[in-house]
Amino acid sequence: MGECNPLCIAELVEACMDHVNTPGDLAACALVSRLWVHPAQSRLFRAPYITEWHRFLNMLATSRHLIPHIRQLRIRPEDVATLARICAVPFTHLQSTVVILSGDYLPCGSVAALQQLFRLPTLRRVELHCFLNNEGEFASIWDQCAPNIKDITLNCRVDHPLLGIDVDPLRPATPSPGGILLQSLRMHSPQMLDSTLIRQNSHPFNLSKLKFLSIGWRAHVPWPNFAPVVRSIEGLDIVVNASAASLDLSAFPNLTFLRISLPFWIPPERRLAMLDQLFSTLSPANILETLVICPSNGVVQMDGMLCMTLDAKLSSGPFSPTLAVELEVEQTVYGGIWPFFSTLNARNSLGRTEGRVSWW
């Protein structure tokens, strides 16, 4: 009875391939045997790093069996013709895409191309960076897009806002029953194009079931208007800036995760006052489980007085005794400031996290 070659056992090949990361090594694996071709190509084209789009698109045109392997795609085309070619590819398993369009406006044909891409039924996550002519152009991009899209990141800017749009920040908004039913939304635009659109009856998003909301440091939000639209959120990622003064955390009864970034340009005493104001809006019945604090500039921003004051505030009401506090800093920074959190340390409630937290 002949022995089975371990290199021909599919399960072992798959397990070995999980430890091969570089494109060169994966391409070499595809040449070993027929059994190795599919797992190697699957990993090689799952999230391809593309520098020459014309070459890549020509390859897909002649080797269409590679298309089902593509799950993630970062698109930064040199012109609208290339964008149109990319979006016309019949991706069958694409789940996530990042689209970065350079220039001061969307060239003619860009909206139609993006519409075609965003209608792919397998698409779940979209990140869009672009400059727009007006809000109507933005809304058109999402026309008839895939209903399975659940996670959207926006970094869009409009140069010529439409006239006649009501932007009264004191008028509460109401959730729209139509549009894409999102679970996660990240808004990092220099201007609140995103919030303005969301407040219109014709906006493309349905936020009634939103679970996670992230607001970038350049975005200024009219919270009294916006908060009623996103009451369902369980995770919130914000920057302490001018618009945070109008944020009432009690508007989010399901909030369990909160990440706060502290901009370097705000003086320490001002940051502390803004945090104090923000924390005072928490309901005594809050269910917050995790609080992440991200200083912009290490120990320079997390001075001893700020740390000790935070330790005292976070160790008492309205915070739960079981609240987990995480400092998003380097290990060397953490080693210098953790002694200032004596109460949280005594409870074993203080920890460190590296890089941007991915709660969602």
mmCIF file of C-alpha atoms in Angstrom:
data_model
loop_
_atom_site.group_PDB
_atom_site.id
_atom_site.type_symbol
_atom_site.label_atom_id
_atom_site.label_comp_id
_atom_site.label_asym_id
_atom_site.label_seq_id
_atom_site.Cartn_x
_atom_site.Cartn_y
_atom_site.Cartn_z
ATOM 1 C CA MET A 1 0.000 0.000 0.000
ATOM 2 C CA GLY A 2 1.563 3.255 -1.099
ATOM 3 C CA GLU A 3 2.041 6.110 1.332
ATOM 4 C CA CYS A 4 0.057 9.292 0.781
ATOM 5 C CA ASN A 5 2.187 12.290 -0.126
ATOM 6 C CA PRO A 6 1.453 14.994 2.510
ATOM 7 C CA LEU A 7 1.915 17.623 -0.202
ATOM 8 C CA CYS A 8 -1.218 16.239 -1.853
ATOM 9 C CA ILE A 9 -3.471 16.418 1.202
ATOM 10 C CA ALA A 10 -5.726 19.440 0.644
ATOM 11 C CA GLU A 11 -6.162 20.215 4.351
ATOM 12 C CA LEU A 12 -2.405 20.261 4.945
ATOM 13 C CA VAL A 13 -1.805 22.413 1.882
ATOM 14 C CA GLU A 14 -4.408 24.923 3.095
ATOM 15 C CA ALA A 15 -2.834 24.999 6.566
ATOM 16 C CA CYS A 16 0.632 25.572 5.107
ATOM 17 C CA MET A 17 -0.609 28.313 2.788
ATOM 18 C CA ASP A 18 -1.947 30.238 5.779
ATOM 19 C CA HIS A 19 1.688 30.968 6.717
ATOM 20 C CA VAL A 20 2.718 32.206 3.257
ATOM 21 C CA ASN A 21 2.212 35.957 2.888
ATOM 22 C CA THR A 22 4.326 37.541 0.158
ATOM 23 C CA PRO A 23 3.096 37.641 -3.467
ATOM 24 C CA GLY A 24 6.367 36.130 -4.693
ATOM 25 C CA ASP A 25 6.114 33.135 -2.371
ATOM 26 C CA LEU A 26 2.451 32.581 -3.223
ATOM 27 C CA ALA A 27 3.208 32.736 -6.948
ATOM 28 C CA ALA A 28 5.959 30.146 -6.443
ATOM 29 C CA CYS A 29 3.554 27.899 -4.515
ATOM 30 C CA ALA A 30 1.130 27.979 -7.437
ATOM 31 C CA LEU A 31 3.817 26.306 -9.575
ATOM 32 C CA VAL A 32 4.383 23.336 -7.249
ATOM 33 C CA SER A 33 1.436 21.215 -8.386
ATOM 34 C CA ARG A 34 -2.134 21.445 -9.604
ATOM 35 C CA LEU A 35 -3.375 20.880 -6.069
ATOM 36 C CA TRP A 36 -1.498 23.988 -4.937
ATOM 37 C CA VAL A 37 -2.780 26.300 -7.671
ATOM 38 C CA HIS A 38 -6.212 27.144 -6.245
ATOM 39 C CA PRO A 39 -5.181 27.818 -2.603
ATOM 40 C CA ALA A 40 -2.177 29.862 -3.778
ATOM 41 C CA GLN A 41 -4.179 31.932 -6.255
ATOM 42 C CA SER A 42 -6.966 32.361 -3.712
ATOM 43 C CA ARG A 43 -4.581 34.054 -1.291
ATOM 44 C CA LEU A 44 -2.636 35.902 -3.973
ATOM 45 C CA PHE A 45 -5.726 37.602 -5.394
ATOM 46 C CA ARG A 46 -7.846 37.930 -2.245
ATOM 47 C CA ALA A 47 -6.648 41.498 -1.651
ATOM 48 C CA PRO A 48 -4.301 42.323 -4.548
ATOM 49 C CA TYR A 49 -1.949 45.293 -4.315
ATOM 50 C CA ILE A 50 -2.208 46.897 -7.744
ATOM 51 C CA THR A 51 0.223 49.490 -9.120
ATOM 52 C CA GLU A 52 -0.459 49.009 -12.858
ATOM 53 C CA TRP A 53 -4.191 48.855 -13.437
ATOM 54 C CA HIS A 54 -4.100 48.320 -17.201
ATOM 55 C CA ARG A 55 -1.865 45.287 -16.807
ATOM 56 C CA PHE A 56 -4.061 43.889 -14.029
ATOM 57 C CA LEU A 57 -7.300 44.432 -15.955
ATOM 58 C CA ASN A 58 -5.860 42.835 -19.090
ATOM 59 C CA MET A 59 -4.885 39.808 -17.008
ATOM 60 C CA LEU A 60 -8.428 39.489 -15.626
ATOM 61 C CA ALA A 61 -9.818 39.745 -19.158
ATOM 62 C CA THR A 62 -7.787 36.728 -20.287
ATOM 63 C CA SER A 63 -7.886 34.798 -16.971
ATOM 64 C CA ARG A 64 -11.436 35.267 -15.741
ATOM 65 C CA HIS A 65 -11.113 32.318 -13.344
ATOM 66 C CA LEU A 66 -9.122 34.679 -11.081
ATOM 67 C CA ILE A 67 -12.058 37.060 -10.549
ATOM 68 C CA PRO A 68 -13.875 34.932 -7.911
ATOM 69 C CA HIS A 69 -10.759 35.039 -5.707
ATOM 70 C CA ILE A 70 -10.946 38.831 -5.269
ATOM 71 C CA ARG A 71 -12.512 39.808 -1.942
ATOM 72 C CA GLN A 72 -10.942 43.220 -1.236
ATOM 73 C CA LEU A 73 -9.933 45.935 -3.672
ATOM 74 C CA ARG A 74 -8.211 49.290 -3.194
ATOM 75 C CA ILE A 75 -9.006 51.453 -6.216
ATOM 76 C CA ARG A 76 -6.975 54.565 -7.015
ATOM 77 C CA PRO A 77 -7.251 54.981 -10.803
ATOM 78 C CA GLU A 78 -5.269 57.484 -12.831
ATOM 79 C CA ASP A 79 -8.292 58.555 -14.899
ATOM 80 C CA VAL A 80 -12.031 58.029 -15.313
ATOM 81 C CA ALA A 81 -11.539 55.600 -18.214
ATOM 82 C CA THR A 82 -9.564 53.298 -15.932
ATOM 83 C CA LEU A 83 -12.201 53.660 -13.221
ATOM 84 C CA ALA A 84 -14.898 52.671 -15.715
ATOM 85 C CA ARG A 85 -12.932 49.565 -16.734
ATOM 86 C CA ILE A 86 -12.437 48.537 -13.110
ATOM 87 C CA CYS A 87 -16.089 48.981 -12.207
ATOM 88 C CA ALA A 88 -17.185 47.023 -15.286
ATOM 89 C CA VAL A 89 -15.377 43.869 -14.129
ATOM 90 C CA PRO A 90 -18.003 41.281 -13.076
ATOM 91 C CA PHE A 91 -16.670 40.736 -9.558
ATOM 92 C CA THR A 92 -18.543 37.771 -8.098
ATOM 93 C CA HIS A 93 -17.178 37.736 -4.544
ATOM 94 C CA LEU A 94 -15.987 41.298 -3.852
ATOM 95 C CA GLN A 95 -16.808 42.167 -0.236
ATOM 96 C CA SER A 96 -14.827 45.318 0.547
ATOM 97 C CA THR A 97 -13.503 48.227 -1.502
ATOM 98 C CA VAL A 98 -11.648 51.488 -0.920
ATOM 99 C CA VAL A 99 -12.117 54.068 -3.690
ATOM 100 C CA ILE A 100 -9.794 57.096 -3.770
ATOM 101 C CA LEU A 101 -10.484 59.613 -6.529
ATOM 102 C CA SER A 102 -8.012 62.473 -6.930
ATOM 103 C CA GLY A 103 -8.792 65.902 -8.337
ATOM 104 C CA ASP A 104 -11.001 68.804 -7.351
ATOM 105 C CA TYR A 105 -14.197 67.296 -8.762
ATOM 106 C CA LEU A 106 -15.643 64.058 -10.147
ATOM 107 C CA PRO A 107 -15.031 63.822 -13.909
ATOM 108 C CA CYS A 108 -17.958 63.011 -16.165
ATOM 109 C CA GLY A 109 -18.634 59.293 -16.049
ATOM 110 C CA SER A 110 -17.375 58.739 -12.497
ATOM 111 C CA VAL A 111 -20.834 58.576 -10.914
ATOM 112 C CA ALA A 112 -22.067 55.963 -13.408
ATOM 113 C CA ALA A 113 -18.941 53.867 -12.836
ATOM 114 C CA LEU A 114 -19.305 53.994 -9.043
ATOM 115 C CA GLN A 115 -22.984 53.109 -9.318
ATOM 116 C CA GLN A 116 -22.041 49.978 -11.241
ATOM 117 C CA LEU A 117 -19.435 48.999 -8.644
ATOM 118 C CA PHE A 118 -21.624 49.662 -5.609
ATOM 119 C CA ARG A 119 -24.450 47.529 -7.042
ATOM 120 C CA LEU A 120 -22.425 44.327 -6.680
ATOM 121 C CA PRO A 121 -24.598 42.042 -4.516
ATOM 122 C CA THR A 122 -21.664 40.671 -2.483
ATOM 123 C CA LEU A 123 -20.363 44.107 -1.427
ATOM 124 C CA ARG A 124 -20.563 44.783 2.312
ATOM 125 C CA ARG A 125 -17.959 47.478 3.043
ATOM 126 C CA VAL A 126 -17.215 50.705 1.133
ATOM 127 C CA GLU A 127 -14.703 53.488 1.817
ATOM 128 C CA LEU A 128 -15.009 56.538 -0.447
ATOM 129 C CA HIS A 129 -12.589 59.476 -0.775
ATOM 130 C CA CYS A 130 -13.490 62.146 -3.330
ATOM 131 C CA PHE A 131 -14.318 65.774 -4.134
ATOM 132 C CA LEU A 132 -17.830 66.500 -5.381
ATOM 133 C CA ASN A 133 -19.601 69.214 -7.312
ATOM 134 C CA ASN A 134 -22.725 69.133 -5.118
ATOM 135 C CA GLU A 135 -24.723 67.026 -2.665
ATOM 136 C CA GLY A 136 -26.984 65.715 -5.415
ATOM 137 C CA GLU A 137 -23.983 64.126 -7.088
ATOM 138 C CA PHE A 138 -23.125 62.359 -3.839
ATOM 139 C CA ALA A 139 -26.648 60.983 -3.431
ATOM 140 C CA SER A 140 -26.619 59.711 -7.032
ATOM 141 C CA ILE A 141 -23.552 57.575 -6.358
ATOM 142 C CA TRP A 142 -25.592 55.349 -4.054
ATOM 143 C CA ASP A 143 -28.573 54.997 -6.374
ATOM 144 C CA GLN A 144 -29.762 51.366 -6.400
ATOM 145 C CA CYS A 145 -26.622 50.199 -4.605
ATOM 146 C CA ALA A 146 -26.321 46.729 -3.083
ATOM 147 C CA PRO A 147 -28.610 46.184 -0.071
ATOM 148 C CA ASN A 148 -25.887 44.129 1.630
ATOM 149 C CA ILE A 149 -23.621 47.158 2.165
ATOM 150 C CA LYS A 150 -23.441 47.568 5.953
ATOM 151 C CA ASP A 151 -20.225 49.474 6.634
ATOM 152 C CA ILE A 152 -19.421 52.833 4.996
ATOM 153 C CA THR A 153 -16.510 55.234 5.503
ATOM 154 C CA LEU A 154 -16.836 58.701 3.972
ATOM 155 C CA ASN A 155 -14.166 61.279 3.315
ATOM 156 C CA CYS A 156 -15.974 63.452 0.787
ATOM 157 C CA ARG A 157 -15.986 67.169 0.172
ATOM 158 C CA VAL A 158 -18.378 69.307 -1.832
ATOM 159 C CA ASP A 159 -17.264 72.590 -3.407
ATOM 160 C CA HIS A 160 -20.648 73.924 -4.533
ATOM 161 C CA PRO A 161 -23.398 73.068 -2.033
ATOM 162 C CA LEU A 162 -26.942 73.113 -3.344
ATOM 163 C CA LEU A 163 -28.897 76.227 -2.457
ATOM 164 C CA GLY A 164 -32.082 76.099 -0.441
ATOM 165 C CA ILE A 165 -31.143 73.168 1.812
ATOM 166 C CA ASP A 166 -32.376 73.541 5.372
ATOM 167 C CA VAL A 167 -29.393 73.148 7.697
ATOM 168 C CA ASP A 168 -30.965 74.423 10.916
ATOM 169 C CA PRO A 169 -28.835 72.663 13.575
ATOM 170 C CA LEU A 170 -31.578 72.984 16.193
ATOM 171 C CA ARG A 171 -34.283 71.167 14.271
ATOM 172 C CA PRO A 172 -34.264 67.454 15.199
ATOM 173 C CA ALA A 173 -33.988 65.014 12.359
ATOM 174 C CA THR A 174 -36.025 61.850 11.959
ATOM 175 C CA PRO A 175 -34.666 58.535 10.702
ATOM 176 C CA SER A 176 -35.459 57.783 7.088
ATOM 177 C CA PRO A 177 -37.135 54.410 6.395
ATOM 178 C CA GLY A 178 -35.452 54.189 2.994
ATOM 179 C CA GLY A 179 -31.858 53.945 1.870
ATOM 180 C CA ILE A 180 -29.021 51.584 2.761
ATOM 181 C CA LEU A 181 -29.558 49.975 6.160
ATOM 182 C CA LEU A 182 -26.138 50.593 7.725
ATOM 183 C CA GLN A 183 -24.571 48.987 10.785
ATOM 184 C CA SER A 184 -21.369 51.046 10.812
ATOM 185 C CA LEU A 185 -20.645 54.586 9.597
ATOM 186 C CA ARG A 186 -17.365 56.502 9.695
ATOM 187 C CA MET A 187 -17.400 60.171 8.674
ATOM 188 C CA HIS A 188 -14.065 61.932 8.276
ATOM 189 C CA SER A 189 -14.871 64.728 5.853
ATOM 190 C CA PRO A 190 -13.384 68.211 6.270
ATOM 191 C CA GLN A 191 -16.944 69.534 6.150
ATOM 192 C CA MET A 192 -20.152 67.894 7.275
ATOM 193 C CA LEU A 193 -21.429 67.069 3.835
ATOM 194 C CA ASP A 194 -22.334 63.693 5.294
ATOM 195 C CA SER A 195 -24.451 65.072 8.140
ATOM 196 C CA THR A 196 -26.174 67.588 5.864
ATOM 197 C CA LEU A 197 -27.192 64.821 3.495
ATOM 198 C CA ILE A 198 -28.320 62.529 6.277
ATOM 199 C CA ARG A 199 -30.728 65.212 7.454
ATOM 200 C CA GLN A 200 -32.552 65.304 4.134
ATOM 201 C CA ASN A 201 -35.540 63.103 3.329
ATOM 202 C CA SER A 202 -33.795 61.868 0.185
ATOM 203 C CA HIS A 203 -30.514 60.895 1.805
ATOM 204 C CA PRO A 204 -29.105 57.485 0.761
ATOM 205 C CA PHE A 205 -28.648 55.958 4.236
ATOM 206 C CA ASN A 206 -30.981 54.369 6.758
ATOM 207 C CA LEU A 207 -29.372 54.715 10.199
ATOM 208 C CA SER A 208 -32.194 53.268 12.297
ATOM 209 C CA LYS A 209 -30.152 50.109 13.067
ATOM 210 C CA LEU A 210 -26.692 51.709 13.217
ATOM 211 C CA LYS A 211 -24.369 50.015 15.735
ATOM 212 C CA PHE A 212 -21.105 51.943 15.351
ATOM 213 C CA LEU A 213 -20.400 55.601 14.551
ATOM 214 C CA SER A 214 -16.978 57.189 14.080
ATOM 215 C CA ILE A 215 -16.462 60.934 13.618
ATOM 216 C CA GLY A 216 -13.082 62.179 12.366
ATOM 217 C CA TRP A 217 -11.159 65.109 13.798
ATOM 218 C CA ARG A 218 -11.976 67.388 10.843
ATOM 219 C CA ALA A 219 -15.723 66.744 10.940
ATOM 220 C CA HIS A 220 -18.006 69.037 12.925
ATOM 221 C CA VAL A 221 -21.378 67.564 13.803
ATOM 222 C CA PRO A 222 -24.606 69.361 14.802
ATOM 223 C CA TRP A 223 -25.265 66.796 17.536
ATOM 224 C CA PRO A 224 -28.692 68.078 18.691
ATOM 225 C CA ASN A 225 -29.925 67.348 15.189
ATOM 226 C CA PHE A 226 -27.873 64.271 14.424
ATOM 227 C CA ALA A 227 -28.104 62.312 17.703
ATOM 228 C CA PRO A 228 -31.812 61.397 17.336
ATOM 229 C CA VAL A 229 -30.983 59.708 14.022
ATOM 230 C CA VAL A 230 -28.345 57.420 15.572
ATOM 231 C CA ARG A 231 -29.850 56.550 18.967
ATOM 232 C CA SER A 232 -29.297 52.847 18.303
ATOM 233 C CA ILE A 233 -25.474 52.998 18.368
ATOM 234 C CA GLU A 234 -23.525 50.740 20.721
ATOM 235 C CA GLY A 235 -20.064 52.045 19.818
ATOM 236 C CA LEU A 236 -18.958 55.682 19.386
ATOM 237 C CA ASP A 237 -15.565 57.009 18.259
ATOM 238 C CA ILE A 238 -15.201 60.795 18.576
ATOM 239 C CA VAL A 239 -12.692 63.611 18.834
ATOM 240 C CA VAL A 240 -12.919 66.214 21.580
ATOM 241 C CA ASN A 241 -13.443 69.349 19.499
ATOM 242 C CA ALA A 242 -15.795 72.325 19.374
ATOM 243 C CA SER A 243 -18.799 70.308 18.219
ATOM 244 C CA ALA A 244 -18.373 67.828 21.089
ATOM 245 C CA ALA A 245 -19.609 70.539 23.454
ATOM 246 C CA SER A 246 -23.146 69.911 22.178
ATOM 247 C CA LEU A 247 -22.895 66.111 22.452
ATOM 248 C CA ASP A 248 -25.169 64.489 25.044
ATOM 249 C CA LEU A 249 -24.118 60.882 25.686
ATOM 250 C CA SER A 250 -27.401 60.114 27.420
ATOM 251 C CA ALA A 251 -28.960 60.212 23.934
ATOM 252 C CA PHE A 252 -27.410 56.770 23.335
ATOM 253 C CA PRO A 253 -28.960 54.312 25.821
ATOM 254 C CA ASN A 254 -27.246 51.281 24.220
ATOM 255 C CA LEU A 255 -23.705 52.694 24.317
ATOM 256 C CA THR A 256 -21.175 50.102 25.544
ATOM 257 C CA PHE A 257 -17.986 51.310 23.805
ATOM 258 C CA LEU A 258 -16.586 54.863 23.686
ATOM 259 C CA ARG A 259 -13.306 55.978 22.123
ATOM 260 C CA ILE A 260 -12.150 59.566 22.678
ATOM 261 C CA SER A 261 -9.268 61.277 20.867
ATOM 262 C CA LEU A 262 -7.634 64.320 22.470
ATOM 263 C CA PRO A 263 -6.309 66.804 19.850
ATOM 264 C CA PHE A 264 -2.836 68.175 20.506
ATOM 265 C CA TRP A 265 -3.861 71.773 19.784
ATOM 266 C CA ILE A 266 -6.239 71.974 22.766
ATOM 267 C CA PRO A 267 -4.451 73.027 26.006
ATOM 268 C CA PRO A 268 -4.461 70.400 28.803
ATOM 269 C CA GLU A 269 -6.754 72.422 31.072
ATOM 270 C CA ARG A 270 -9.225 72.960 28.242
ATOM 271 C CA ARG A 271 -9.195 69.263 27.338
ATOM 272 C CA LEU A 272 -9.975 68.365 30.922
ATOM 273 C CA ALA A 273 -12.906 70.781 31.031
ATOM 274 C CA MET A 274 -14.272 69.391 27.766
ATOM 275 C CA LEU A 275 -13.961 65.810 29.023
ATOM 276 C CA ASP A 276 -15.647 66.775 32.278
ATOM 277 C CA GLN A 277 -18.534 68.306 30.340
ATOM 278 C CA LEU A 278 -18.813 65.233 28.117
ATOM 279 C CA PHE A 279 -18.756 62.741 30.998
ATOM 280 C CA SER A 280 -21.397 64.737 32.869
ATOM 281 C CA THR A 281 -23.898 63.913 30.121
ATOM 282 C CA LEU A 282 -23.721 60.174 30.809
ATOM 283 C CA SER A 283 -26.877 58.784 32.337
ATOM 284 C CA PRO A 284 -26.529 57.158 35.804
ATOM 285 C CA ALA A 285 -28.102 54.100 34.178
ATOM 286 C CA ASN A 286 -25.481 53.928 31.398
ATOM 287 C CA ILE A 287 -24.151 50.507 30.367
ATOM 288 C CA LEU A 288 -20.711 51.669 29.177
ATOM 289 C CA GLU A 289 -18.235 48.773 29.326
ATOM 290 C CA THR A 290 -15.096 50.076 27.591
ATOM 291 C CA LEU A 291 -13.599 53.572 27.406
ATOM 292 C CA VAL A 292 -10.559 54.154 25.183
ATOM 293 C CA ILE A 293 -8.599 57.398 25.540
ATOM 294 C CA CYS A 294 -6.224 58.328 22.732
ATOM 295 C CA PRO A 295 -3.865 61.262 23.370
ATOM 296 C CA SER A 296 -2.500 62.854 20.227
ATOM 297 C CA ASN A 297 1.073 63.234 21.344
ATOM 298 C CA GLY A 298 2.071 60.753 24.022
ATOM 299 C CA VAL A 299 3.226 61.882 27.461
ATOM 300 C CA VAL A 300 3.307 65.526 26.386
ATOM 301 C CA GLN A 301 -0.475 65.369 26.128
ATOM 302 C CA MET A 302 -1.065 62.884 28.974
ATOM 303 C CA ASP A 303 0.518 64.951 31.719
ATOM 304 C CA GLY A 304 0.422 63.786 35.334
ATOM 305 C CA MET A 305 -2.333 66.152 36.451
ATOM 306 C CA LEU A 306 -4.585 65.118 33.579
ATOM 307 C CA CYS A 307 -3.982 61.431 34.346
ATOM 308 C CA MET A 308 -4.707 61.778 38.070
ATOM 309 C CA THR A 309 -7.854 63.779 37.403
ATOM 310 C CA LEU A 310 -9.051 61.205 34.893
ATOM 311 C CA ASP A 311 -8.324 58.446 37.392
ATOM 312 C CA ALA A 312 -10.532 60.152 39.976
ATOM 313 C CA LYS A 313 -13.362 60.859 37.539
ATOM 314 C CA LEU A 314 -13.381 57.438 35.911
ATOM 315 C CA SER A 315 -13.367 55.690 39.281
ATOM 316 C CA SER A 316 -16.652 57.208 40.413
ATOM 317 C CA GLY A 317 -20.189 57.810 39.155
ATOM 318 C CA PRO A 318 -21.669 57.766 36.622
ATOM 319 C CA PHE A 319 -19.101 55.137 35.599
ATOM 320 C CA SER A 320 -19.532 51.485 36.513
ATOM 321 C CA PRO A 321 -16.922 49.919 38.851
ATOM 322 C CA THR A 322 -16.400 47.296 36.139
ATOM 323 C CA LEU A 323 -15.583 49.864 33.431
ATOM 324 C CA ALA A 324 -12.472 48.887 31.435
ATOM 325 C CA VAL A 325 -10.279 51.906 30.641
ATOM 326 C CA GLU A 326 -7.716 51.568 27.850
ATOM 327 C CA LEU A 327 -5.002 54.064 26.933
ATOM 328 C CA GLU A 328 -4.126 54.047 23.240
ATOM 329 C CA VAL A 329 -0.420 54.806 23.605
ATOM 330 C CA GLU A 330 2.966 53.236 22.964
ATOM 331 C CA GLN A 331 4.394 50.887 25.595
ATOM 332 C CA THR A 332 7.057 53.401 26.653
ATOM 333 C CA VAL A 333 4.429 56.109 27.110
ATOM 334 C CA TYR A 334 2.172 53.783 29.068
ATOM 335 C CA GLY A 335 5.015 52.853 31.401
ATOM 336 C CA GLY A 336 5.475 56.514 32.302
ATOM 337 C CA ILE A 337 1.832 57.382 32.985
ATOM 338 C CA TRP A 338 0.161 54.278 34.402
ATOM 339 C CA PRO A 339 1.285 55.024 38.014
ATOM 340 C CA PHE A 340 -0.923 58.152 37.932
ATOM 341 C CA PHE A 341 -4.024 55.925 37.657
ATOM 342 C CA SER A 342 -3.784 54.480 41.158
ATOM 343 C CA THR A 343 -7.487 53.754 41.692
ATOM 344 C CA LEU A 344 -8.026 52.138 38.301
ATOM 345 C CA ASN A 345 -4.862 50.085 38.793
ATOM 346 C CA ALA A 346 -6.114 48.892 42.172
ATOM 347 C CA ARG A 347 -9.267 47.654 40.451
ATOM 348 C CA ASN A 348 -7.238 46.092 37.638
ATOM 349 C CA SER A 349 -9.345 48.211 35.267
ATOM 350 C CA LEU A 350 -6.554 49.970 33.360
ATOM 351 C CA GLY A 351 -4.995 48.619 30.199
ATOM 352 C CA ARG A 352 -3.159 49.629 27.051
ATOM 353 C CA THR A 353 -4.080 49.260 23.422
ATOM 354 C CA GLU A 354 -1.988 49.946 20.330
ATOM 355 C CA GLY A 355 -3.231 51.459 17.123
ATOM 356 C CA ARG A 356 -6.721 52.501 16.273
ATOM 357 C CA VAL A 357 -9.281 50.346 18.025
ATOM 358 C CA SER A 358 -11.420 48.283 15.673
ATOM 359 C CA TRP A 359 -14.518 47.789 17.801
ATOM 360 C CA TRP A 360 -16.611 47.057 14.749
#
